JSON list of C-alpha atoms in Angstrom, two decimals:
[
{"chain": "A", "resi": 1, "resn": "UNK", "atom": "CA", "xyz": [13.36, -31.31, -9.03]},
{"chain": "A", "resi": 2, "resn": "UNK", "atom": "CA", "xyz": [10.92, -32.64, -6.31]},
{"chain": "A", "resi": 3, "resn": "UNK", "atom": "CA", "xyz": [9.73, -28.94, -5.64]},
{"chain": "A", "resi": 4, "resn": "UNK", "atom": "CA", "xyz": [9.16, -28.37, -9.22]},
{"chain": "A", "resi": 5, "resn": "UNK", "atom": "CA", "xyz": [7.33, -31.00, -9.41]},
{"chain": "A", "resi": 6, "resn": "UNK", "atom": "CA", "xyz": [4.95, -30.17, -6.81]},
{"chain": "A", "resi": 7, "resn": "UNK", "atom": "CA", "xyz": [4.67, -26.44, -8.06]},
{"chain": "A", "resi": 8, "resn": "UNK", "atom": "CA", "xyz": [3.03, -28.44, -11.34]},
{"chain": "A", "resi": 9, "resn": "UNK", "atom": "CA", "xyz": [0.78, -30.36, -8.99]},
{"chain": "A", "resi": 10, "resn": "UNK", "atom": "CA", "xyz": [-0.44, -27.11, -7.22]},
{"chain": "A", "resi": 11, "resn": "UNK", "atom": "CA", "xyz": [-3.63, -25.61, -8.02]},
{"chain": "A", "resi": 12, "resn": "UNK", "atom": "CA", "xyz": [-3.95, -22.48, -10.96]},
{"chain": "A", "resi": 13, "resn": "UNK", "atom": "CA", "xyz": [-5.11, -20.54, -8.72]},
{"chain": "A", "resi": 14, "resn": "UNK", "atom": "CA", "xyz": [-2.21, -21.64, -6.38]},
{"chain": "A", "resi": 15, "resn": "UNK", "atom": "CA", "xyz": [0.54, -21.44, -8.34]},
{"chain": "A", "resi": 16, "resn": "UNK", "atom": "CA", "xyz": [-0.74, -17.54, -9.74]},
{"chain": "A", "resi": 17, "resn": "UNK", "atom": "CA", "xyz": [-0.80, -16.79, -5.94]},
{"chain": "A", "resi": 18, "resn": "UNK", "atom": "CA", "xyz": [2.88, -18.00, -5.66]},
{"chain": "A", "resi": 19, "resn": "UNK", "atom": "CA", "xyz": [3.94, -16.41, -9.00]},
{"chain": "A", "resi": 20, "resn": "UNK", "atom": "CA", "xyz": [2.66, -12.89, -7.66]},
{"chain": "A", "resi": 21, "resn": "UNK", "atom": "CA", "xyz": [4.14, -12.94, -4.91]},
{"chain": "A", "resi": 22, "resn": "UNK", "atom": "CA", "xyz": [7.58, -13.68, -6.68]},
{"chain": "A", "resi": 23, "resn": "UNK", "atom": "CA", "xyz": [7.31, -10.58, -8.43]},
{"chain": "A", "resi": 24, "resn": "UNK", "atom": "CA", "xyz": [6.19, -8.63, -5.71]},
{"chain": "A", "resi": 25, "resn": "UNK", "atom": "CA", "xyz": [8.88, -9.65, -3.58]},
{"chain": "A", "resi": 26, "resn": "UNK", "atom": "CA", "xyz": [10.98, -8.38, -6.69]},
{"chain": "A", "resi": 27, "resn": "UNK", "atom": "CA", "xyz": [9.47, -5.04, -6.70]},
{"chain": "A", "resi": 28, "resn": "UNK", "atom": "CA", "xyz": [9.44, -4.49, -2.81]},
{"chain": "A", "resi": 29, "resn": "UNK", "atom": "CA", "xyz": [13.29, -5.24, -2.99]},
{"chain": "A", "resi": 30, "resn": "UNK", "atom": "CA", "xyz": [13.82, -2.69, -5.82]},
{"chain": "A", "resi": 31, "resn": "UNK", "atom": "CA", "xyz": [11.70, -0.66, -3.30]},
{"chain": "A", "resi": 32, "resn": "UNK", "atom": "CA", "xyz": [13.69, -0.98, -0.55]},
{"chain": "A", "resi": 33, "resn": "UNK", "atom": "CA", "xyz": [17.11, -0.01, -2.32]},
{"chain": "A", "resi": 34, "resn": "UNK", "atom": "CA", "xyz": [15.32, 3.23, -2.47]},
{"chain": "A", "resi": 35, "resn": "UNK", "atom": "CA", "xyz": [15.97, 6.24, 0.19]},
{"chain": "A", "resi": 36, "resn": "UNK", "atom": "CA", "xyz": [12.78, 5.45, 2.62]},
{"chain": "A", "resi": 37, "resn": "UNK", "atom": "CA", "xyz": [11.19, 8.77, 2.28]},
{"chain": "A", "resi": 38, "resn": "UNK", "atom": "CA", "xyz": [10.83, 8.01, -1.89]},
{"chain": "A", "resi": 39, "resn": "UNK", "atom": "CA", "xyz": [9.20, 4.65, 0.05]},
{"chain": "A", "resi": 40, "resn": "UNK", "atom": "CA", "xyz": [7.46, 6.66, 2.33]},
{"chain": "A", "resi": 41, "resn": "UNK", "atom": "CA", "xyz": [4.34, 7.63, -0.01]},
{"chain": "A", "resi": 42, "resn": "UNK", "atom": "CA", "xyz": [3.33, 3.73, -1.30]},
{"chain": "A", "resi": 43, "resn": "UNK", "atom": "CA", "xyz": [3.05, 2.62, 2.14]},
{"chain": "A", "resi": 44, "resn": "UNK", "atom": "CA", "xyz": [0.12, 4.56, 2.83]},
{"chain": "A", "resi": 45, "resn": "UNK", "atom": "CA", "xyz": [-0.94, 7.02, 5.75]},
{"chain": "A", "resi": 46, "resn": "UNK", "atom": "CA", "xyz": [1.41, 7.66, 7.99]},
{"chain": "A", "resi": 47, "resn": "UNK", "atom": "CA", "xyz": [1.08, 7.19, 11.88]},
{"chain": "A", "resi": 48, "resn": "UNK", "atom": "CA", "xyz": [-2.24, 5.39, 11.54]},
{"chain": "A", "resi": 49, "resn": "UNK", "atom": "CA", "xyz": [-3.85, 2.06, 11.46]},
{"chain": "A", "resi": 50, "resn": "UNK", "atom": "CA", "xyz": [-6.35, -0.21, 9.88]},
{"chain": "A", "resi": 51, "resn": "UNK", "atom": "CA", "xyz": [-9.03, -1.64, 11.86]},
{"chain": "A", "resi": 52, "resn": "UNK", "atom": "CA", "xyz": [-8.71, -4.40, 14.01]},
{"chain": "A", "resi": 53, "resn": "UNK", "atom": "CA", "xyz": [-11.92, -5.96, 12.95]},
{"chain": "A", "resi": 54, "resn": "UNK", "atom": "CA", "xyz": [-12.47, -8.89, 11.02]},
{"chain": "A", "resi": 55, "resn": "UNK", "atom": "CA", "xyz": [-15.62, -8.39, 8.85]},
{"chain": "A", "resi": 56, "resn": "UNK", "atom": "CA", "xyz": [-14.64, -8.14, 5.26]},
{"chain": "A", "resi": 57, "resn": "UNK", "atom": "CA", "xyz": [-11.54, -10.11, 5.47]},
{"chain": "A", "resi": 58, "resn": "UNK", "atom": "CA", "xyz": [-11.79, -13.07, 3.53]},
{"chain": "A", "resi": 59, "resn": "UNK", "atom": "CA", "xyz": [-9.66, -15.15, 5.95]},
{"chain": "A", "resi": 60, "resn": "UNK", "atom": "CA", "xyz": [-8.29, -18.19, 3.84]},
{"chain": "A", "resi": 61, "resn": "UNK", "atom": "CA", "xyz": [-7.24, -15.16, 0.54]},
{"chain": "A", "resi": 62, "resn": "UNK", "atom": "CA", "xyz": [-5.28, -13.44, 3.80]},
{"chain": "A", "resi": 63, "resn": "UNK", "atom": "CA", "xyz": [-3.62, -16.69, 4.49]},
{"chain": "A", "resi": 64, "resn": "UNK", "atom": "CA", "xyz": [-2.96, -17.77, 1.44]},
{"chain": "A", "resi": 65, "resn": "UNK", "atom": "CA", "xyz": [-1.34, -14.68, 0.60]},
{"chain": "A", "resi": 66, "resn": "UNK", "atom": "CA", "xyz": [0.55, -15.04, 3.81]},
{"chain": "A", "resi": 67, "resn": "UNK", "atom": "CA", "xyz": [2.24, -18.36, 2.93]},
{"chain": "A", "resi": 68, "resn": "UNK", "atom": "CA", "xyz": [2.56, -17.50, -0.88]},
{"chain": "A", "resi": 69, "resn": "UNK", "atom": "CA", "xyz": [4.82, -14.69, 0.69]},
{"chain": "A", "resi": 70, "resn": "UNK", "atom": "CA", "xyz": [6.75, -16.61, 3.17]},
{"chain": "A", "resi": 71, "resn": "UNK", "atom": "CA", "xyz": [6.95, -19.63, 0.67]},
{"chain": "A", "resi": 72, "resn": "UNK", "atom": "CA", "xyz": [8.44, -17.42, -2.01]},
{"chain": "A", "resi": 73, "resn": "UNK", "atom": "CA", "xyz": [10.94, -15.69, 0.14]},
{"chain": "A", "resi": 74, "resn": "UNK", "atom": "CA", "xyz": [13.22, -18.68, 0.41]},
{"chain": "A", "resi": 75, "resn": "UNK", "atom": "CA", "xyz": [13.52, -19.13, -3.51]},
{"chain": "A", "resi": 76, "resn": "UNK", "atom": "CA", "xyz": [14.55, -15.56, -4.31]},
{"chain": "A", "resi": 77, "resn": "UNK", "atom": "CA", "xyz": [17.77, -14.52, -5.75]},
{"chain": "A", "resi": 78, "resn": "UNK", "atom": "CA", "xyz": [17.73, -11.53, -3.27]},
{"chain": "A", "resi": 79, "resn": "UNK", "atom": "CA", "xyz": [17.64, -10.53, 0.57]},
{"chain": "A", "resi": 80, "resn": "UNK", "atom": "CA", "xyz": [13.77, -11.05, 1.16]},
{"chain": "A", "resi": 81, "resn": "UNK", "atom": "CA", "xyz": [13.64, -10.14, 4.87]},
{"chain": "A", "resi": 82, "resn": "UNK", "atom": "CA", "xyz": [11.02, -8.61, 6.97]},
{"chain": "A", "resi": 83, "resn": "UNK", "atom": "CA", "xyz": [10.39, -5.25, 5.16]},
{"chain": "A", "resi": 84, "resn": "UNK", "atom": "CA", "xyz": [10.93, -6.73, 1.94]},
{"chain": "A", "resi": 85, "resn": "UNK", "atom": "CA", "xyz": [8.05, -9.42, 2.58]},
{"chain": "A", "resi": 86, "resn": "UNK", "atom": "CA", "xyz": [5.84, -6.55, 4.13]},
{"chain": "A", "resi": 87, "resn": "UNK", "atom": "CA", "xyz": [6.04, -4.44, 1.71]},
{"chain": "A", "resi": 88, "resn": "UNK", "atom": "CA", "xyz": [5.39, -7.18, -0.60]},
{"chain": "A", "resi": 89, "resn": "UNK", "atom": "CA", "xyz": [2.25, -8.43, 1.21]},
{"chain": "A", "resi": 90, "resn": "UNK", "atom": "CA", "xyz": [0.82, -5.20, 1.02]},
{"chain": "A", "resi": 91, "resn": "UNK", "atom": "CA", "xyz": [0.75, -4.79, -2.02]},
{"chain": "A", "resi": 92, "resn": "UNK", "atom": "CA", "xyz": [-0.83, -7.95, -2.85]},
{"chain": "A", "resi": 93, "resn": "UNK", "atom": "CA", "xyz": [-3.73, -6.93, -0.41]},
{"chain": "A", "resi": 94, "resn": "UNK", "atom": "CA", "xyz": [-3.88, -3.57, -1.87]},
{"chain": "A", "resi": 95, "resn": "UNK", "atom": "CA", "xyz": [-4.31, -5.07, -5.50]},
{"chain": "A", "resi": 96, "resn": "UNK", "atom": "CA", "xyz": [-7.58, -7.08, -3.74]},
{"chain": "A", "resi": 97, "resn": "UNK", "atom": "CA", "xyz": [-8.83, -3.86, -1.47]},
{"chain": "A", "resi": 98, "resn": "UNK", "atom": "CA", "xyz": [-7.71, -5.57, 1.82]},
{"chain": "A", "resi": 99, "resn": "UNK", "atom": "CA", "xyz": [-6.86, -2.71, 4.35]},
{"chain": "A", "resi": 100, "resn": "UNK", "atom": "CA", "xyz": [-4.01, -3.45, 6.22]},
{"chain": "A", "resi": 101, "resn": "UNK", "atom": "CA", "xyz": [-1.43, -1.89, 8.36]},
{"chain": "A", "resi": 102, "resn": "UNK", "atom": "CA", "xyz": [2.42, -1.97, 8.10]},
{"chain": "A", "resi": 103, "resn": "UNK", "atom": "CA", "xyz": [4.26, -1.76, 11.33]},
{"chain": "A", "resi": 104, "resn": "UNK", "atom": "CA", "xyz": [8.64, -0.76, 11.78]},
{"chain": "A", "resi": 105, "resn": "UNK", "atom": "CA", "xyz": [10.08, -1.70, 15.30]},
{"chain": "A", "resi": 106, "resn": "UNK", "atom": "CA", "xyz": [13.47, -1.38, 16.43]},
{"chain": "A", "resi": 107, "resn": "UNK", "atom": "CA", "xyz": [15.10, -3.77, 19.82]},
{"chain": "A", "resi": 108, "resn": "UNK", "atom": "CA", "xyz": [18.20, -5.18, 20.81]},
{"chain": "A", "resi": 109, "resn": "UNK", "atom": "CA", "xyz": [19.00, -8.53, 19.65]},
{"chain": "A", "resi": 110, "resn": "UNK", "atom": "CA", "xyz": [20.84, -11.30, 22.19]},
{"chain": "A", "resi": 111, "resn": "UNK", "atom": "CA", "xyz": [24.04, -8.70, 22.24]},
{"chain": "A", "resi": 112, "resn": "UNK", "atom": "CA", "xyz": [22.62, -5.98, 23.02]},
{"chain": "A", "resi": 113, "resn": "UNK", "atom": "CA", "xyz": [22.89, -4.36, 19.45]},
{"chain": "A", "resi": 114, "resn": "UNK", "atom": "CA", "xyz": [19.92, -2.30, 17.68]},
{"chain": "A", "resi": 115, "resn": "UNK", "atom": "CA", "xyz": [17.93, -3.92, 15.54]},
{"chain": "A", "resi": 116, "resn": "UNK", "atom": "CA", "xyz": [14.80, -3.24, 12.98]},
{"chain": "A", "resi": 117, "resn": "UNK", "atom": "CA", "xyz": [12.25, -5.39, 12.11]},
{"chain": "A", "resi": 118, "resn": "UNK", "atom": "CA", "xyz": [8.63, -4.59, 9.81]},
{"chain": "A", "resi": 119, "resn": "UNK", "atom": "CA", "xyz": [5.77, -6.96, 10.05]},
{"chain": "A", "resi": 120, "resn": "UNK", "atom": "CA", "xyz": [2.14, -6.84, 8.51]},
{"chain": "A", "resi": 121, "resn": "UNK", "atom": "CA", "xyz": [-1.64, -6.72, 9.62]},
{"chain": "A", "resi": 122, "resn": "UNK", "atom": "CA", "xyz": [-5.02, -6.54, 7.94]},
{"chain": "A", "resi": 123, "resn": "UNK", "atom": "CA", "xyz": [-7.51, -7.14, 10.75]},
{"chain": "A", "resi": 124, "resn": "UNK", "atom": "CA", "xyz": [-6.54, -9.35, 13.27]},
{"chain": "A", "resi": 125, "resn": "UNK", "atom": "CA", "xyz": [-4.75, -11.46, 10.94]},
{"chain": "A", "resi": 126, "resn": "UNK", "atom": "CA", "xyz": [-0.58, -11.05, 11.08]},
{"chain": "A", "resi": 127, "resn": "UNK", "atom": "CA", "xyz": [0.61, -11.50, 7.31]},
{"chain": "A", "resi": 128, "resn": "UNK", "atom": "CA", "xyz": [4.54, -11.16, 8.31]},
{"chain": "A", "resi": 129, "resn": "UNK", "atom": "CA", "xyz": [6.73, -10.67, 10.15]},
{"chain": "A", "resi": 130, "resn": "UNK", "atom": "CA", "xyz": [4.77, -12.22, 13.38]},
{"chain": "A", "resi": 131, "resn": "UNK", "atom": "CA", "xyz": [7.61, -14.29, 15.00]},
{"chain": "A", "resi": 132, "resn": "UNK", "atom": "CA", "xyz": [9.23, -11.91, 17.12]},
{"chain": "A", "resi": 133, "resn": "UNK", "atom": "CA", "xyz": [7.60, -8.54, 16.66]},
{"chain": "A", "resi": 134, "resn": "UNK", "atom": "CA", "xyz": [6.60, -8.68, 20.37]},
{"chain": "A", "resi": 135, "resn": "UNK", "atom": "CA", "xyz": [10.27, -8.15, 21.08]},
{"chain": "A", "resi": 136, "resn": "UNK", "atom": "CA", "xyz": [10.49, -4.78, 19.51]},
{"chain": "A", "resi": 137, "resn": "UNK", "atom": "CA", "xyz": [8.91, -1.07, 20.06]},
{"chain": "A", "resi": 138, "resn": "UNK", "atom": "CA", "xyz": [6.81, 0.43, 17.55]},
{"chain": "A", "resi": 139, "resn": "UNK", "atom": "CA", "xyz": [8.37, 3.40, 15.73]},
{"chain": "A", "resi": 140, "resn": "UNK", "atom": "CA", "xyz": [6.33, 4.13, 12.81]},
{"chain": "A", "resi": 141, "resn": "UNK", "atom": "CA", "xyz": [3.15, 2.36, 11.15]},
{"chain": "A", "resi": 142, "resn": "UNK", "atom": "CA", "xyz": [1.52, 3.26, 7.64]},
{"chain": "A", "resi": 143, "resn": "UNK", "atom": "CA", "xyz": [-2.19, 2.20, 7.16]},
{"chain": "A", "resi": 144, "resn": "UNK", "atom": "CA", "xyz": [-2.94, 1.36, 3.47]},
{"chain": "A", "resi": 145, "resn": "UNK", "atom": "CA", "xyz": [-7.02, 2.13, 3.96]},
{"chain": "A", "resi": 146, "resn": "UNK", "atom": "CA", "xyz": [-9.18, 1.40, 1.07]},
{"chain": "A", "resi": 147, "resn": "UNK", "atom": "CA", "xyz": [-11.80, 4.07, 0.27]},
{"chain": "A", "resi": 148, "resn": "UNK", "atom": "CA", "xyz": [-14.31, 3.25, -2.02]},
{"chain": "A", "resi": 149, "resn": "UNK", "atom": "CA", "xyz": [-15.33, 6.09, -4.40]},
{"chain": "A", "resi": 150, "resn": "UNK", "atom": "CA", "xyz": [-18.49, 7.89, -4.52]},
{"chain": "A", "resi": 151, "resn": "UNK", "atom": "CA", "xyz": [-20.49, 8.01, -8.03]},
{"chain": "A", "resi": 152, "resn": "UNK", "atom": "CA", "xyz": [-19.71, 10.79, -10.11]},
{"chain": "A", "resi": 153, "resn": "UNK", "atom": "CA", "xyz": [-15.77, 11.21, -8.73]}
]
C-alpha cells in the first residue's frame, strides 16, 4: 500500500514515465519469446554503434528513463532481465529520437558455465544492464541511429 501511495505522490510526468515503461517492458518480453532473427530487424543496424558523444542527449530524460526501467522491472508479472529491459529502453529512446546502441555478451559465471547478458548505451550514458557487462565479451551490437529526413522525402 505504501508504494501505491507514493506512485500517487509522484509527479505526471513521473508516473507517465513509469507507466511506459511498464508496457514496454510488456512488449520487449512478448519480443523476446520470439525466434531472435524475427527480433533481429527492431533492434536496428547490425554490427554498429551510436556515437559516444554526449551533445544532444538530454541527460536527466536518459536517466529518468533509466530508473523508470529498472524501477518497473521488479513489479512485473514476467521475467524482466537484461535483454528484456534493453530492449525495452530502446524503445523508449527511439520513441524520443535518442540514438543508442544495444550490446549481447556472453562469459562464464562463478562455475564456469556460459552465460549471456544485453545492456544499453546512448552516448556515454549506460541505460541497463551496466553492473557486470565488463565481465563479458561482446558478440553482437545493433545501433538504433536516428536519421532525420530531408524535405520533400
Amino acid at each position: 500500500m505504501n508504494k501505491i501511495k507514493a506512485f500517487i505522490c509522484l509527479e505526471n510526468t513521473t508516473k507517465l514515465l513509469f507507466i511506459e515503461a511498464y508496457l514496454e517492458l510488456a512488449r520487449a518480453r512478448i519480443l523476446k519469446k520470439l525466434p531472435f532473427h524475427k527480433v533481429v530487424p527492431f533492434l536496428g543496424e547490425q554490427m554498429c554503434e551510436t556515437s559516444y558523444s554526449e551533445s544532444d542527449i538530454d541527460r536527466k530524460l536518459v536517466r529518468g528513463i533509466s530508473q523508470a526501467i529498472n524501477i518497473m522491472s521488479d513489479y512485473t508479472f514476467w521475467e524482466s532481465q537484461c535483454l528484456v529491459k534493453a530492449i525495452a529502453g530502446m524503445k523508449m529512446l527511439e520513441r524520443r529520437k535518442i540514438e543508442c546502441t544495444l550490446y549481447l555478451g556472453t562469459g562464464k559465471d562463478e562455475t564456469g558455465k556460459m552465460i549471456a547478458h544485453a545492456w544499453l548505451r546512448s552516448g556515454p550514458y549506460y541505460i541497463t544492464g551496466f553492473e557486470g557487462m565488463n565481465r563479458f565479451t561482446v558478440i553482437g551490437k545493433f545501433a538504433k541511429q536516428i536519421r532525420l529526413k530531408n524535405e520533400g522525402e
